[in-house]
Coordinates of C-alpha atoms in Angstrom, one line a residue:
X1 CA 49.3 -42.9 24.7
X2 CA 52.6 -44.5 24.8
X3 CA 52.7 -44.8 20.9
X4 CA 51.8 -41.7 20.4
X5 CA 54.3 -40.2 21.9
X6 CA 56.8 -42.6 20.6
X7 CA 55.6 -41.8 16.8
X8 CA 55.9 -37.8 17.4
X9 CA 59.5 -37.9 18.6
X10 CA 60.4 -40.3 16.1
X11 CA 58.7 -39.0 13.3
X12 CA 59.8 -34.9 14.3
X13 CA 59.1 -34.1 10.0
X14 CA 55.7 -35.6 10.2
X15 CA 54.5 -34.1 12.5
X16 CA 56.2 -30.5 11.9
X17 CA 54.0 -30.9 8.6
X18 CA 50.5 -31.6 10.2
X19 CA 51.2 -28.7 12.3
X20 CA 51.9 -26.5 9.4
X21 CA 48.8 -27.5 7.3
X22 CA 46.4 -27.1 10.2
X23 CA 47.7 -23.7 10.8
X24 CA 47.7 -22.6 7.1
X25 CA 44.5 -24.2 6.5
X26 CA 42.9 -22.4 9.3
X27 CA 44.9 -19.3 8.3
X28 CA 43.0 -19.7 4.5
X29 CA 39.7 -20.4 6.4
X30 CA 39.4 -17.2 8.3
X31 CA 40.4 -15.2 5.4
X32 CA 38.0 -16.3 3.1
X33 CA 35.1 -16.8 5.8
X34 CA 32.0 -14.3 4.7
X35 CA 31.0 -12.4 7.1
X36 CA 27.5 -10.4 7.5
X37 CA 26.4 -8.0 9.9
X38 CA 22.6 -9.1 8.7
X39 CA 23.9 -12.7 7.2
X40 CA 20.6 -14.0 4.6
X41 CA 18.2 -16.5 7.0
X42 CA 15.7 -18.1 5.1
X43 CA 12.5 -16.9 6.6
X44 CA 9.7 -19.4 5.9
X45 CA 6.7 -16.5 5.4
X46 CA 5.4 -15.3 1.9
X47 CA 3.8 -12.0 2.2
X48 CA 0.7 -11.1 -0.4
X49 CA 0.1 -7.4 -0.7
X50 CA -3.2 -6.6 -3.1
X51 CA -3.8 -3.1 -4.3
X52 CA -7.8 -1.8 -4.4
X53 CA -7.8 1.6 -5.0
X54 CA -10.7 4.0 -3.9
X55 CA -11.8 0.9 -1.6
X56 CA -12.6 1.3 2.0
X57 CA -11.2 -1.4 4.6
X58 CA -14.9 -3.2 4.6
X59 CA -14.8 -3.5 0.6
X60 CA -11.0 -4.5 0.8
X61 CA -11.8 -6.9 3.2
X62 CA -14.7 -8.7 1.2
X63 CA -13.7 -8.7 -2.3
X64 CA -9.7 -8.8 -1.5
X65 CA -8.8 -10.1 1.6
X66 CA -11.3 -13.4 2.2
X67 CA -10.6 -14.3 -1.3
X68 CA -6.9 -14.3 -1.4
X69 CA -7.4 -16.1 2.4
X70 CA -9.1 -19.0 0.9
X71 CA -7.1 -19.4 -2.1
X72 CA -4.0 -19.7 -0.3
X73 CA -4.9 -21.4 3.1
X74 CA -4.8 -25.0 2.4
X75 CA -1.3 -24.6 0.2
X76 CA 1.2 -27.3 1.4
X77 CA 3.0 -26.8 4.5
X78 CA 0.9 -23.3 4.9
X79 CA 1.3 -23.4 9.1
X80 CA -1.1 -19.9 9.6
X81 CA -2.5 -16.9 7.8
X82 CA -3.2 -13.9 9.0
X83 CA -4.7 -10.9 7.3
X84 CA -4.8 -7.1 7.5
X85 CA -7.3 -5.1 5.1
X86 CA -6.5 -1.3 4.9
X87 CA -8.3 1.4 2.9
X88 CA -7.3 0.5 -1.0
X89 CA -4.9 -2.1 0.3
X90 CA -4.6 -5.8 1.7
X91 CA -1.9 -7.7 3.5
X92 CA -1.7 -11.2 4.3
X93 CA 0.9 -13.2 5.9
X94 CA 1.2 -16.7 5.2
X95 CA 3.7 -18.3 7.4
X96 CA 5.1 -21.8 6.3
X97 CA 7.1 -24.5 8.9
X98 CA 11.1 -24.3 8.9
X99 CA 12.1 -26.9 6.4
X100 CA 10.1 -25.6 3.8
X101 CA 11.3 -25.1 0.2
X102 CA 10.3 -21.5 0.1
X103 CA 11.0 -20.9 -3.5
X104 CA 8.6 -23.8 -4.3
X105 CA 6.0 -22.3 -1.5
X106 CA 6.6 -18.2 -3.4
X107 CA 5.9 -19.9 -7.0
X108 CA 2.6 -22.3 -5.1
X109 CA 1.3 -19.1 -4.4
X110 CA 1.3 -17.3 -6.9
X111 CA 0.0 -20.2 -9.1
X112 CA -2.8 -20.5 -6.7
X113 CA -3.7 -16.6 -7.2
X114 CA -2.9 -17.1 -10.6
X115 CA -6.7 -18.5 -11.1
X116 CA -8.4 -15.9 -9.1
X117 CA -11.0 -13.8 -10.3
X118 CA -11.1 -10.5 -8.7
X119 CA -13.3 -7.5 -9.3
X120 CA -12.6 -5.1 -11.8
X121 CA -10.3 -2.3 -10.3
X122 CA -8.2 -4.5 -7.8
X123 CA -5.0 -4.9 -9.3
X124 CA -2.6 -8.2 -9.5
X125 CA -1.4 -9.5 -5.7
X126 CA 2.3 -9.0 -5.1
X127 CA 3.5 -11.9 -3.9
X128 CA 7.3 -11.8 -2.1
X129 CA 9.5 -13.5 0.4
X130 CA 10.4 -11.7 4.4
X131 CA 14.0 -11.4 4.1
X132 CA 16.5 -10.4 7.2
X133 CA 18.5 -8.3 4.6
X134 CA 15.4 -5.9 4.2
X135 CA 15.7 -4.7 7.6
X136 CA 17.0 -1.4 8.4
X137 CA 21.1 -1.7 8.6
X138 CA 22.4 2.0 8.6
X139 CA 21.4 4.9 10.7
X140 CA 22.1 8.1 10.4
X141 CA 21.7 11.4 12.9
X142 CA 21.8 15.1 11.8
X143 CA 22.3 18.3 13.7
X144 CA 22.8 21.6 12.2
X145 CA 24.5 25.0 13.8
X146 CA 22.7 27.4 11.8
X147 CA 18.9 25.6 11.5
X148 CA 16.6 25.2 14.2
X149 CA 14.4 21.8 14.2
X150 CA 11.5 23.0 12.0
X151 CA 14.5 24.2 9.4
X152 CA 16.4 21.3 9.7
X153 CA 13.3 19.1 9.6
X154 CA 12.8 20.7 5.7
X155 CA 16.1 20.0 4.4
X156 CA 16.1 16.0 5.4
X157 CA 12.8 15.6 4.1
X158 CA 13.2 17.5 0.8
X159 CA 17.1 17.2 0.2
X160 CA 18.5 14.5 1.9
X161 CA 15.7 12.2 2.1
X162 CA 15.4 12.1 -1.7
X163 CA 19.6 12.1 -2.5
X164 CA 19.3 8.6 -0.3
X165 CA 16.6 6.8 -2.1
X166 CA 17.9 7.4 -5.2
X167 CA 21.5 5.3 -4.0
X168 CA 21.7 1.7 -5.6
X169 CA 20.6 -0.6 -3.0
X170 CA 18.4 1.9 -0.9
X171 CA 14.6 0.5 -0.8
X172 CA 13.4 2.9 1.6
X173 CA 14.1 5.6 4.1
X174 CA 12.5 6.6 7.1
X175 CA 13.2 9.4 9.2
X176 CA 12.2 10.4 13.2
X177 CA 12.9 12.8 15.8
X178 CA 11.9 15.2 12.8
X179 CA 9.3 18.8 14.1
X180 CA 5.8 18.0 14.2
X181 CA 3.7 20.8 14.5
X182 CA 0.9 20.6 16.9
X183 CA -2.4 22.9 17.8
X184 CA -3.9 23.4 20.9
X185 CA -7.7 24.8 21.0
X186 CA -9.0 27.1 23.6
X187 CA -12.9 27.4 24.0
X188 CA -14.9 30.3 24.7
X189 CA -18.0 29.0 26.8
X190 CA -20.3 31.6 26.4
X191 CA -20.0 31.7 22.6
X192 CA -20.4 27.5 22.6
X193 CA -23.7 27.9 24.6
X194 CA -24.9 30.9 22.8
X195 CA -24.4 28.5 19.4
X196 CA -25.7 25.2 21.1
X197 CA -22.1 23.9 20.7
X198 CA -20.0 22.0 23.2
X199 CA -16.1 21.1 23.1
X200 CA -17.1 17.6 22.1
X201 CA -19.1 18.7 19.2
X202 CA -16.4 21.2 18.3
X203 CA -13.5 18.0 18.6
X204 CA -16.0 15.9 16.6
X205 CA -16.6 18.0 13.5
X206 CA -12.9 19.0 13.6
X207 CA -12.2 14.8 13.2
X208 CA -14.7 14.6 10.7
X209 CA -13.0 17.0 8.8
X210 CA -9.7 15.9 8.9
X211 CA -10.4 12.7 6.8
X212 CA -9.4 11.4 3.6
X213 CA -12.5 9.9 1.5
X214 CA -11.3 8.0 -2.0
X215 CA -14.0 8.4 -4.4
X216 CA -13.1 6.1 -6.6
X217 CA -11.3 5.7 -10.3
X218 CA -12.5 8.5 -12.9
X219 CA -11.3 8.8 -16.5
X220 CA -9.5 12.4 -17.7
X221 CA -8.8 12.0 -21.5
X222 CA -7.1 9.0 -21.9
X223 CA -5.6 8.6 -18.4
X224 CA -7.3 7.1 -15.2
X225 CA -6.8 8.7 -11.6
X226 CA -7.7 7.8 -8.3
X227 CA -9.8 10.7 -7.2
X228 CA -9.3 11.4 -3.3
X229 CA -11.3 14.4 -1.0
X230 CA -7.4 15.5 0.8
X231 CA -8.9 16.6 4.2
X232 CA -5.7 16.9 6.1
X233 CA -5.0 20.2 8.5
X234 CA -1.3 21.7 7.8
X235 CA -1.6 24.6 9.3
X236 CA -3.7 26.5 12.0
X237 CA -5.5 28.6 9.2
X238 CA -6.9 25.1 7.7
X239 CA -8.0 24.3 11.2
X240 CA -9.5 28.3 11.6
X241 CA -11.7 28.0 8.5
X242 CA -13.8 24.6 9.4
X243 CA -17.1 25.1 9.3
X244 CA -18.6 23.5 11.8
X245 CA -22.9 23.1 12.1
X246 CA -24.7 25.3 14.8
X247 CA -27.4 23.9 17.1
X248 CA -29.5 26.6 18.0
X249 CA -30.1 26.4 21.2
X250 CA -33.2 27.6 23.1
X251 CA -31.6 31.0 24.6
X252 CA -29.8 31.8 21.3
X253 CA -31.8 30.2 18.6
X254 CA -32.1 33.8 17.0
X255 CA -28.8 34.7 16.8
X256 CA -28.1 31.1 15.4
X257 CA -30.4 31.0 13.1
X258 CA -28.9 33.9 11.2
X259 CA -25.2 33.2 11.4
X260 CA -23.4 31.0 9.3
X261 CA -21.2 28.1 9.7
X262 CA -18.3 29.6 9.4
X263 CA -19.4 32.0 12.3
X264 CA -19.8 29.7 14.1
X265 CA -16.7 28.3 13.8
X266 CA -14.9 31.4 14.5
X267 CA -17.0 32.1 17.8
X268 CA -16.4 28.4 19.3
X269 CA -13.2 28.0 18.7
X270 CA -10.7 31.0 20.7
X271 CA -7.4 30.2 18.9
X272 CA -4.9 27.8 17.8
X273 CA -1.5 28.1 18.2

């Protein structure tokens, strides 16, 4: 200790000149540090997304989702897979341990689904890397003076909603808090029994209803489209007009028998609103 302290008063220039370069070296450091709110962590998971259109879950599942499974399970360094099959779609996770070259593991992939036969109409598996920076990093909130929520709710989804997605950078926007309209059904009992209808049977057709069925892949011309029966409800007229099937029952199978669905819907169901 003693010579240190002898070297620093008898070498005052020295050590005036070590002080200096460890403050302007620290000094450069901190200036030219990056810094990132969302700073890019190499996340060892490769996701596979696979496109079936006009496929239900069940026919994802089989010709998509097992196949891709196999193909991919026994890669190098693969730690789990996990799969979801959705109707025209299929998503699988493969998760890789940290340590992992993941560029090597993306390009092992698709090599790997490179040689798979799939059926005809399933189109070629995305593969991609999870990546912190994909995460949502902005948020926004809107309030307006002159437009009440179902107003407002218009111009963010078709004004401002579109003028963000088209900004370099933007991969997608998603939007909450917005008006969602809701109906609320009111039963007339007399005109259920009189139909041989119940609330249940009334709730069931209306969910049977509201369903979208993909048909499949049709040629028009020269041009192939994915053909889809649309049965969403927008509005408490779609939701007026369902036609639901009468049971006659035993006390009213006369007045069943000659009214139509569509009566029948407009007997059971006392409003919407």
């Amino acid at each position: 200790m003693k010579s240190i302290i002898r070297f620093s008063i008898n070498n005052k220039f020295a050590l005036w000149l070590m002080t200096l370069i460890v403050v302007f070296g620290g000094v450069y450091a901190g200036t030219n540090m990056k810094m990132e709110t969302l700073p890019d962590i190499t996340v060892p998971i490769v996701s596979v997304t696979t496109v079936y259109p006009g496929a239900s879950p069940e026919e994802v599942l089989e010709s998509v989702t097992k196949p891709v499974e196999q193909a991919t399970r026994n890669l190098d360094g693969v730690k789990e897979v996990s799969s979801t099959s959705y109707e025209n779609a299929s998503s699988i996770v493969i998760e890789y341990g940290f340590g992992k070259d993941m560029e090597k593991a993306q390009q092992e992939v698709r090599e790997a689904l490179g040689s798979l036969k799939l059926k005809d109409g399933v189109q070629d598996p995305s593969v991609s890397r999870l990546s912190l920076n994909a995460f949502p990093v902005t948020s926004l909130s809107i309030s307006s003076s002159k437009e009440n929520l179902a107003a407002l709710t218009k111009t963010v989804e078709d004004d401002i909603v579109p003028e963000l997605k088209g900004l370099e950078g933007v991969a997608s926007v998603q939007i909450s808090g917005q008006h969602v309209e809701d109906a609320e059904l009111s039963y007339k009992t007399e005109e259920l029994a009189k139909y041989g209808l119940t609330p249940e049977s009334v709730q069931n057709a209306i969910k049977a209803a509201a369903v979208n069925v993909p048909l499949g892949i049709f040629t028009f011309g020269s041009s192939e489209k994915s053909i889809v029966v649309d049965g969403q409800i927008m509005t408490a007229d779609d939701l007026l007009n369902i036609e639901i099937p009468l049971i006659p029952s035993a006390a009213g199978a006369g007045a069943g028998a000659g009214a139509g669905a569509g009566a029948g819907a407009g007997a059971a169901a006392g409003g919407a609103g």
